[in-house]
Amino acid sequence: MSLITSAKAYLIDIEVETVRTDAVQAFLKQETIFVDITTDDGLTGTGYSYTIGTGGRSVLAMVEELILGLSGSDARNVGGLWHRLFASTRATTVGAITSLALAAIDTALWDLRCLRAGEPLWRLAGGARQRVPLYDTEGGWLHLSTDDLVTGAKASAAAGWPGVKVKVGKPTAVEDVVRLRAVREELGPELQIMVDANQSFSVSEACRRAEAYRPLDLAWFEEPMPADDVAGHVALARSTNIPVAVGESMYSLAQFRDYLARGACSIVQVDVARIGGITPWLKVAHLAEAFNVDVCPHFLMELHVSLCAAVTNGRFVEHIPQLRAITNTTIEIADGHAVAPETPGLGIDWNRDAIDDRRVS
Ligand code: MG
């Protein structure tokens, strides 16, 4: 047995490491909701979840409600606990606040599971291979000039990274194309270029932009339309040979099922916080594998490096460092790959003093 004796939740704000803008929003601060769960065998697992600037207190309130029922439960039964907590939130599921709250608890339970086993997350969750290719997003924000984009892509290529993401969604298609063409012409055909519209286009405009982007040989077209427009994504996927990537704005396994079954995407970007934790993240990854679709998760590289390394269809980790202010070490990068940590647990080396300094609740 490994009975839960206490669970504590708290919220901190982490300042953004750089200005980040896309077609619909800016990253204001990382509201980070932590959960520490302690068991009677003396272990404490730490999990977390996040927002990019709004709703953090709502997530914290949901977490505080959910953890009231954890005391005395056997922390080893992670799948059962996830399902029990989910089932207790029928009135607010499926929804972002509840999924983000479940994630903070579920990742703490997985930390405990890995600590108890003395194994790193990447191995306990599947153990496919320890290194996963990395691509950069930090050099591709929408406010950056074309020269900045080229400079960022050159730095990534010089470091041996296989890809870069460039935000799209300028007022006209030609503005996007000019920026992308500059990167492609300067860097040559080898560099993988991903583009991301952050759900900003209508169906017709997404199809039109995909046609405009076609000569640029893009690795994928991410979130071209609102995530609830599955039919729009079906139409786009049929009209273009650019892979369509979705998932960072999806909050349940069934949403991914709908996209995959209808052929509406060919890359899934499931976000471990927004899907509700490691337990459902792995279900989505395995579901995608059954459709011969790769997983290239959104953000949270410190967790996703281990999850991508766990599954056979984890293809890329996204480079957006945002935990450096509250961790003692950052993820290892070697030869264009992110290397999953070998330390038992989630493998994130928290700086507890830095966390305490940023507490807001
Ligand atoms: Mg995105």
CSV table of C-alpha atoms and ligand atoms in Angstrom, one decimal:
chain,number,residue,atom,x,y,z
A,1,MET,CA,0.0,0.0,0.0
A,2,SER,CA,1.0,3.6,-0.5
A,3,LEU,CA,-1.7,5.6,1.1
A,4,ILE,CA,-2.0,9.3,0.5
A,5,THR,CA,-1.6,11.2,3.7
A,6,SER,CA,-1.7,14.8,2.4
A,7,ALA,CA,-2.1,16.8,-0.8
A,8,LYS,CA,-1.3,20.5,-1.1
A,9,ALA,CA,-2.0,22.8,-4.0
A,10,TYR,CA,-0.6,26.3,-4.7
A,11,LEU,CA,-0.2,28.7,-7.5
A,12,ILE,CA,2.8,30.6,-8.7
A,13,ASP,CA,3.4,33.1,-11.5
A,14,ILE,CA,6.5,32.7,-13.7
A,15,GLU,CA,7.5,35.7,-15.8
A,16,VAL,CA,7.8,35.0,-19.5
A,17,GLU,CA,11.4,34.4,-20.7
A,18,THR,CA,10.8,36.3,-23.9
A,19,VAL,CA,8.0,38.2,-25.7
A,20,ARG,CA,5.8,35.6,-27.4
A,21,THR,CA,3.0,36.5,-29.8
A,22,ASP,CA,0.9,34.6,-32.3
A,23,ALA,CA,-2.1,35.4,-34.5
A,24,VAL,CA,-4.5,35.5,-31.6
A,25,GLN,CA,-2.8,36.1,-28.3
A,26,ALA,CA,0.4,36.8,-26.3
A,27,PHE,CA,1.9,34.7,-23.6
A,28,LEU,CA,1.5,37.0,-20.6
A,29,LYS,CA,2.9,34.9,-17.7
A,30,GLN,CA,3.0,31.2,-16.9
A,31,GLU,CA,0.4,30.7,-14.1
A,32,THR,CA,1.7,27.4,-12.7
A,33,ILE,CA,-0.5,25.3,-10.5
A,34,PHE,CA,1.5,22.8,-8.3
A,35,VAL,CA,0.3,19.8,-6.3
A,36,ASP,CA,2.5,18.0,-3.7
A,37,ILE,CA,1.1,14.6,-2.7
A,38,THR,CA,2.6,12.7,0.2
A,39,THR,CA,2.1,9.1,1.0
A,40,ASP,CA,2.6,7.0,4.2
A,41,ASP,CA,5.8,5.4,2.8
A,42,GLY,CA,7.4,8.8,3.1
A,43,LEU,CA,7.5,9.9,-0.6
A,44,THR,CA,6.2,13.2,-2.0
A,45,GLY,CA,5.3,13.6,-5.6
A,46,THR,CA,5.1,17.0,-7.3
A,47,GLY,CA,2.9,17.6,-10.3
A,48,TYR,CA,1.9,20.8,-12.1
A,49,SER,CA,-0.2,22.4,-14.7
A,50,TYR,CA,-0.3,25.8,-16.3
A,51,THR,CA,-2.0,28.6,-18.2
A,52,ILE,CA,-0.4,31.3,-20.3
A,53,GLY,CA,-1.9,34.1,-18.3
A,54,THR,CA,-5.6,33.6,-17.4
A,55,GLY,CA,-7.7,31.2,-15.4
A,56,GLY,CA,-4.9,30.0,-13.0
A,57,ARG,CA,-6.9,30.7,-9.9
A,58,SER,CA,-9.9,28.8,-11.3
A,59,VAL,CA,-7.7,25.8,-11.9
A,60,LEU,CA,-6.3,26.1,-8.4
A,61,ALA,CA,-9.8,26.2,-7.0
A,62,MET,CA,-10.8,23.1,-8.9
A,63,VAL,CA,-7.6,21.3,-7.8
A,64,GLU,CA,-8.3,22.2,-4.1
A,65,GLU,CA,-11.8,20.7,-4.4
A,66,LEU,CA,-10.5,17.5,-6.1
A,67,ILE,CA,-7.7,16.8,-3.6
A,68,LEU,CA,-10.1,16.8,-0.7
A,69,GLY,CA,-11.1,13.3,-1.6
A,70,LEU,CA,-7.7,11.9,-2.0
A,71,SER,CA,-6.7,11.2,1.6
A,72,GLY,CA,-6.4,7.5,2.3
A,73,SER,CA,-6.4,6.5,-1.3
A,74,ASP,CA,-3.7,4.1,-2.6
A,75,ALA,CA,-1.5,6.4,-4.7
A,76,ARG,CA,-0.3,3.4,-6.8
A,77,ASN,CA,-3.7,3.1,-8.5
A,78,VAL,CA,-3.1,6.1,-10.8
A,79,GLY,CA,-5.5,5.1,-13.6
A,80,GLY,CA,-8.3,4.4,-11.2
A,81,LEU,CA,-7.8,7.7,-9.3
A,82,TRP,CA,-7.8,9.6,-12.5
A,83,HIS,CA,-11.1,8.0,-13.5
A,84,ARG,CA,-12.6,8.6,-10.1
A,85,LEU,CA,-11.7,12.3,-10.1
A,86,PHE,CA,-12.9,12.7,-13.6
A,87,ALA,CA,-16.2,11.0,-12.8
A,88,SER,CA,-16.7,13.4,-9.9
A,89,THR,CA,-16.6,16.4,-12.2
A,90,ARG,CA,-19.4,15.6,-14.6
A,91,ALA,CA,-20.9,19.1,-14.3
A,92,THR,CA,-17.6,20.7,-15.5
A,93,THR,CA,-16.3,18.2,-18.0
A,94,VAL,CA,-15.1,18.1,-20.7
A,95,GLY,CA,-13.5,21.4,-20.1
A,96,ALA,CA,-10.2,23.2,-19.9
A,97,ILE,CA,-10.3,24.2,-16.2
A,98,THR,CA,-11.1,20.6,-15.1
A,99,SER,CA,-8.6,19.0,-17.4
A,100,LEU,CA,-5.8,21.4,-16.2
A,101,ALA,CA,-6.7,20.6,-12.6
A,102,LEU,CA,-6.7,16.8,-13.2
A,103,ALA,CA,-3.3,17.2,-14.9
A,104,ALA,CA,-1.7,18.8,-11.8
A,105,ILE,CA,-2.9,15.8,-9.7
A,106,ASP,CA,-2.1,13.1,-12.2
A,107,THR,CA,1.4,14.3,-12.8
A,108,ALA,CA,2.1,14.3,-9.1
A,109,LEU,CA,0.8,10.7,-8.9
A,110,TRP,CA,3.1,9.7,-11.8
A,111,ASP,CA,6.0,11.4,-10.0
A,112,LEU,CA,5.2,9.2,-7.0
A,113,ARG,CA,4.9,6.1,-9.1
A,114,CYS,CA,8.3,6.7,-10.7
A,115,LEU,CA,10.0,7.6,-7.5
A,116,ARG,CA,8.6,4.5,-5.8
A,117,ALA,CA,9.9,2.3,-8.7
A,118,GLY,CA,13.2,4.2,-8.8
A,119,GLU,CA,12.7,4.7,-12.6
A,120,PRO,CA,12.6,7.8,-14.9
A,121,LEU,CA,9.2,8.7,-16.4
A,122,TRP,CA,10.3,8.0,-20.0
A,123,ARG,CA,11.1,4.3,-19.1
A,124,LEU,CA,8.1,3.6,-16.9
A,125,ALA,CA,5.7,5.2,-19.3
A,126,GLY,CA,6.9,3.0,-22.2
A,127,GLY,CA,10.6,3.3,-22.7
A,128,ALA,CA,10.7,3.7,-26.5
A,129,ARG,CA,14.1,5.5,-26.8
A,130,GLN,CA,15.7,8.2,-24.7
A,131,ARG,CA,16.4,10.9,-27.3
A,132,VAL,CA,13.8,12.7,-29.4
A,133,PRO,CA,14.5,15.3,-32.2
A,134,LEU,CA,13.9,18.9,-31.1
A,135,TYR,CA,12.6,21.9,-33.0
A,136,ASP,CA,12.6,25.5,-32.0
A,137,THR,CA,9.7,27.9,-31.6
A,138,GLU,CA,11.4,30.7,-29.7
A,139,GLY,CA,12.8,32.2,-32.9
A,140,GLY,CA,9.5,32.2,-34.8
A,141,TRP,CA,7.0,34.5,-33.1
A,142,LEU,CA,4.6,36.6,-35.1
A,143,HIS,CA,6.0,40.0,-34.1
A,144,LEU,CA,9.5,39.2,-35.1
A,145,SER,CA,10.9,40.7,-38.3
A,146,THR,CA,11.8,38.6,-41.3
A,147,ASP,CA,15.5,39.2,-40.5
A,148,ASP,CA,14.9,38.0,-36.9
A,149,LEU,CA,13.2,34.8,-38.2
A,150,VAL,CA,16.2,34.1,-40.5
A,151,THR,CA,18.6,34.8,-37.7
A,152,GLY,CA,16.7,32.5,-35.3
A,153,ALA,CA,16.5,29.7,-38.0
A,154,LYS,CA,20.3,30.0,-38.6
A,155,ALA,CA,21.1,29.6,-35.0
A,156,SER,CA,18.9,26.5,-34.7
A,157,ALA,CA,20.5,25.0,-37.8
A,158,ALA,CA,24.0,25.8,-36.6
A,159,ALA,CA,23.2,24.0,-33.3
A,160,GLY,CA,22.2,21.0,-35.4
A,161,TRP,CA,18.4,21.2,-34.6
A,162,PRO,CA,16.3,19.7,-37.4
A,163,GLY,CA,13.5,22.2,-37.4
A,164,VAL,CA,12.0,25.6,-36.6
A,165,LYS,CA,8.4,26.8,-36.2
A,166,VAL,CA,7.3,30.1,-37.7
A,167,LYS,CA,4.0,31.7,-36.7
A,168,VAL,CA,1.7,32.6,-39.5
A,169,GLY,CA,-1.5,34.6,-39.6
A,170,LYS,CA,-0.3,38.0,-40.9
A,171,PRO,CA,-3.2,40.0,-42.4
A,172,THR,CA,-2.4,38.8,-45.9
A,173,ALA,CA,-1.1,35.5,-47.3
A,174,VAL,CA,1.7,37.2,-49.1
A,175,GLU,CA,3.1,38.6,-45.9
A,176,ASP,CA,3.3,35.1,-44.5
A,177,VAL,CA,4.9,33.8,-47.7
A,178,VAL,CA,7.6,36.5,-47.8
A,179,ARG,CA,8.7,35.6,-44.3
A,180,LEU,CA,8.6,31.9,-44.9
A,181,ARG,CA,10.4,32.1,-48.2
A,182,ALA,CA,13.2,34.1,-46.6
A,183,VAL,CA,13.8,31.4,-44.1
A,184,ARG,CA,13.6,28.6,-46.7
A,185,GLU,CA,15.9,30.4,-49.2
A,186,GLU,CA,18.5,31.3,-46.5
A,187,LEU,CA,18.5,27.9,-44.8
A,188,GLY,CA,18.0,25.6,-47.8
A,189,PRO,CA,15.9,22.5,-48.3
A,190,GLU,CA,17.1,20.4,-45.3
A,191,LEU,CA,15.6,22.5,-42.5
A,192,GLN,CA,12.1,21.4,-41.4
A,193,ILE,CA,9.8,24.4,-41.2
A,194,MET,CA,6.6,24.2,-39.3
A,195,VAL,CA,3.9,26.9,-39.4
A,196,ASP,CA,1.3,27.7,-36.8
A,197,ALA,CA,-1.8,29.8,-37.2
A,198,ASN,CA,-3.2,29.4,-33.7
A,199,GLN,CA,-6.8,28.7,-34.9
A,200,SER,CA,-7.0,32.1,-36.6
A,201,PHE,CA,-8.3,31.2,-40.1
A,202,SER,CA,-11.7,30.4,-41.6
A,203,VAL,CA,-12.0,27.2,-43.7
A,204,SER,CA,-11.7,29.0,-47.0
A,205,GLU,CA,-8.8,31.2,-45.8
A,206,ALA,CA,-6.9,28.1,-44.4
A,207,CYS,CA,-7.3,26.3,-47.7
A,208,ARG,CA,-6.1,29.5,-49.5
A,209,ARG,CA,-3.1,29.9,-47.3
A,210,ALA,CA,-2.2,26.2,-47.6
A,211,GLU,CA,-2.1,26.7,-51.3
A,212,ALA,CA,0.1,29.8,-51.0
A,213,TYR,CA,2.5,27.9,-48.6
A,214,ARG,CA,2.7,24.8,-50.8
A,215,PRO,CA,6.1,25.7,-52.6
A,216,LEU,CA,7.8,26.1,-49.2
A,217,ASP,CA,7.8,22.4,-48.4
A,218,LEU,CA,6.4,22.8,-44.8
A,219,ALA,CA,6.6,20.0,-42.2
A,220,TRP,CA,3.1,20.9,-41.0
A,221,PHE,CA,0.3,23.4,-40.8
A,222,GLU,CA,-0.6,23.8,-37.1
A,223,GLU,CA,-4.0,24.8,-35.8
A,224,PRO,CA,-5.2,26.4,-39.0
A,225,MET,CA,-8.8,26.8,-37.7
A,226,PRO,CA,-10.7,26.8,-34.4
A,227,ALA,CA,-10.2,23.4,-32.8
A,228,ASP,CA,-14.0,22.7,-32.6
A,229,ASP,CA,-14.3,22.8,-36.4
A,230,VAL,CA,-13.5,19.2,-37.2
A,231,ALA,CA,-15.3,19.4,-40.6
A,232,GLY,CA,-13.2,22.4,-41.6
A,233,HIS,CA,-10.0,20.4,-40.8
A,234,VAL,CA,-11.4,17.4,-42.9
A,235,ALA,CA,-11.8,19.8,-45.8
A,236,LEU,CA,-8.3,21.3,-45.5
A,237,ALA,CA,-6.7,17.9,-45.1
A,238,ARG,CA,-8.3,16.8,-48.3
A,239,SER,CA,-7.2,19.9,-50.2
A,240,THR,CA,-3.5,20.1,-49.3
A,241,ASN,CA,-0.5,17.8,-49.1
A,242,ILE,CA,0.8,19.8,-46.1
A,243,PRO,CA,0.4,17.7,-42.9
A,244,VAL,CA,-2.3,19.2,-40.7
A,245,ALA,CA,-1.3,19.3,-37.0
A,246,VAL,CA,-3.8,19.8,-34.1
A,247,GLY,CA,-4.2,19.1,-30.4
A,248,GLU,CA,-2.9,21.8,-28.1
A,249,SER,CA,-6.5,23.1,-27.7
A,250,MET,CA,-8.1,19.7,-27.2
A,251,TYR,CA,-9.1,18.5,-23.8
A,252,SER,CA,-10.4,14.9,-24.1
A,253,LEU,CA,-9.4,11.6,-25.7
A,254,ALA,CA,-12.7,11.5,-27.6
A,255,GLN,CA,-11.9,14.8,-29.4
A,256,PHE,CA,-8.7,13.2,-30.7
A,257,ARG,CA,-10.7,10.1,-31.7
A,258,ASP,CA,-13.0,12.3,-33.8
A,259,TYR,CA,-10.1,14.0,-35.6
A,260,LEU,CA,-8.2,10.8,-36.3
A,261,ALA,CA,-11.3,8.7,-37.4
A,262,ARG,CA,-12.3,11.4,-39.9
A,263,GLY,CA,-8.8,11.9,-41.3
A,264,ALA,CA,-8.8,15.6,-40.1
A,265,CYS,CA,-5.2,15.7,-39.0
A,266,SER,CA,-2.0,13.8,-39.5
A,267,ILE,CA,0.0,15.0,-36.5
A,268,VAL,CA,-1.3,15.2,-33.0
A,269,GLN,CA,0.0,17.8,-30.5
A,270,VAL,CA,-1.5,16.6,-27.3
A,271,ASP,CA,-0.5,18.8,-24.3
A,272,VAL,CA,-0.1,16.8,-21.1
A,273,ALA,CA,-1.6,19.6,-19.0
A,274,ARG,CA,-4.6,20.4,-21.2
A,275,ILE,CA,-5.5,16.8,-21.8
A,276,GLY,CA,-5.6,16.1,-18.0
A,277,GLY,CA,-2.3,14.5,-17.3
A,278,ILE,CA,0.1,11.7,-18.2
A,279,THR,CA,-2.6,9.1,-17.9
A,280,PRO,CA,-4.8,10.4,-20.8
A,281,TRP,CA,-1.7,11.7,-22.7
A,282,LEU,CA,-0.5,8.2,-23.1
A,283,LYS,CA,-4.0,7.1,-24.3
A,284,VAL,CA,-4.0,9.8,-27.0
A,285,ALA,CA,-0.5,8.8,-28.1
A,286,HIS,CA,-1.4,5.1,-28.4
A,287,LEU,CA,-4.7,6.0,-30.2
A,288,ALA,CA,-2.6,8.0,-32.7
A,289,GLU,CA,-0.2,5.1,-33.2
A,290,ALA,CA,-3.2,3.0,-34.2
A,291,PHE,CA,-3.9,5.5,-37.0
A,292,ASN,CA,-0.2,5.6,-37.9
A,293,VAL,CA,0.0,9.3,-36.8
A,294,ASP,CA,2.9,10.9,-34.9
A,295,VAL,CA,2.8,12.8,-31.7
A,296,CYS,CA,4.6,16.2,-31.5
A,297,PRO,CA,3.3,17.7,-28.3
A,298,HIS,CA,2.7,21.3,-27.5
A,299,PHE,CA,5.0,23.3,-25.1
A,300,LEU,CA,6.0,21.8,-21.7
A,301,MET,CA,9.2,20.4,-23.0
A,302,GLU,CA,10.4,19.4,-19.5
A,303,LEU,CA,7.6,16.8,-19.3
A,304,HIS,CA,7.1,16.1,-23.0
A,305,VAL,CA,10.7,15.0,-23.5
A,306,SER,CA,10.0,12.1,-21.3
A,307,LEU,CA,6.6,11.3,-22.8
A,308,CYS,CA,7.8,11.5,-26.4
A,309,ALA,CA,10.7,9.2,-25.4
A,310,ALA,CA,8.2,6.8,-23.8
A,311,VAL,CA,6.1,6.2,-27.0
A,312,THR,CA,7.2,4.9,-30.4
A,313,ASN,CA,5.4,7.6,-32.3
A,314,GLY,CA,6.9,10.6,-30.5
A,315,ARG,CA,8.5,12.5,-33.3
A,316,PHE,CA,9.4,16.0,-32.1
A,317,VAL,CA,9.8,17.9,-28.8
A,318,GLU,CA,9.0,21.6,-29.0
A,319,HIS,CA,11.7,23.9,-27.6
A,320,ILE,CA,10.2,26.7,-25.5
A,321,PRO,CA,12.1,27.1,-22.3
A,322,GLN,CA,9.9,28.6,-19.6
A,323,LEU,CA,10.8,26.8,-16.3
A,324,ARG,CA,14.4,28.0,-16.0
A,325,ALA,CA,13.5,30.5,-13.3
A,326,ILE,CA,12.3,27.7,-11.0
A,327,THR,CA,14.5,24.7,-11.8
A,328,ASN,CA,18.1,24.0,-11.1
A,329,THR,CA,18.8,22.3,-14.4
A,330,THR,CA,17.2,22.5,-17.8
A,331,ILE,CA,16.7,19.6,-20.3
A,332,GLU,CA,19.7,18.1,-21.9
A,333,ILE,CA,20.1,18.8,-25.6
A,334,ALA,CA,22.6,16.8,-27.7
A,335,ASP,CA,23.0,16.7,-31.5
A,336,GLY,CA,19.6,18.2,-32.2
A,337,HIS,CA,17.9,15.9,-29.8
A,338,ALA,CA,16.2,16.4,-26.4
A,339,VAL,CA,17.4,13.7,-24.0
A,340,ALA,CA,14.9,12.4,-21.4
A,341,PRO,CA,16.3,12.6,-17.9
A,342,GLU,CA,17.4,9.4,-16.3
A,343,THR,CA,16.6,10.5,-12.7
A,344,PRO,CA,13.7,8.7,-11.0
A,345,GLY,CA,10.4,10.6,-11.1
A,346,LEU,CA,9.4,13.3,-13.6
A,347,GLY,CA,13.0,14.3,-13.9
A,348,ILE,CA,12.4,18.0,-13.2
A,349,ASP,CA,14.9,19.5,-10.6
A,350,TRP,CA,12.7,22.1,-8.9
A,351,ASN,CA,14.3,25.0,-7.2
A,352,ARG,CA,12.0,25.2,-4.1
A,353,ASP,CA,13.2,28.6,-3.0
A,354,ALA,CA,12.5,30.1,-6.4
A,355,ILE,CA,9.0,28.5,-6.4
A,356,ASP,CA,8.2,29.9,-3.0
A,357,ASP,CA,9.4,33.4,-4.1
A,358,ARG,CA,6.7,33.4,-6.9
A,359,ARG,CA,3.8,32.1,-4.9
A,360,VAL,CA,0.6,34.1,-5.4
A,361,SER,CA,-1.8,31.7,-3.6
B,1,MG,MG,0.6,26.0,-31.5
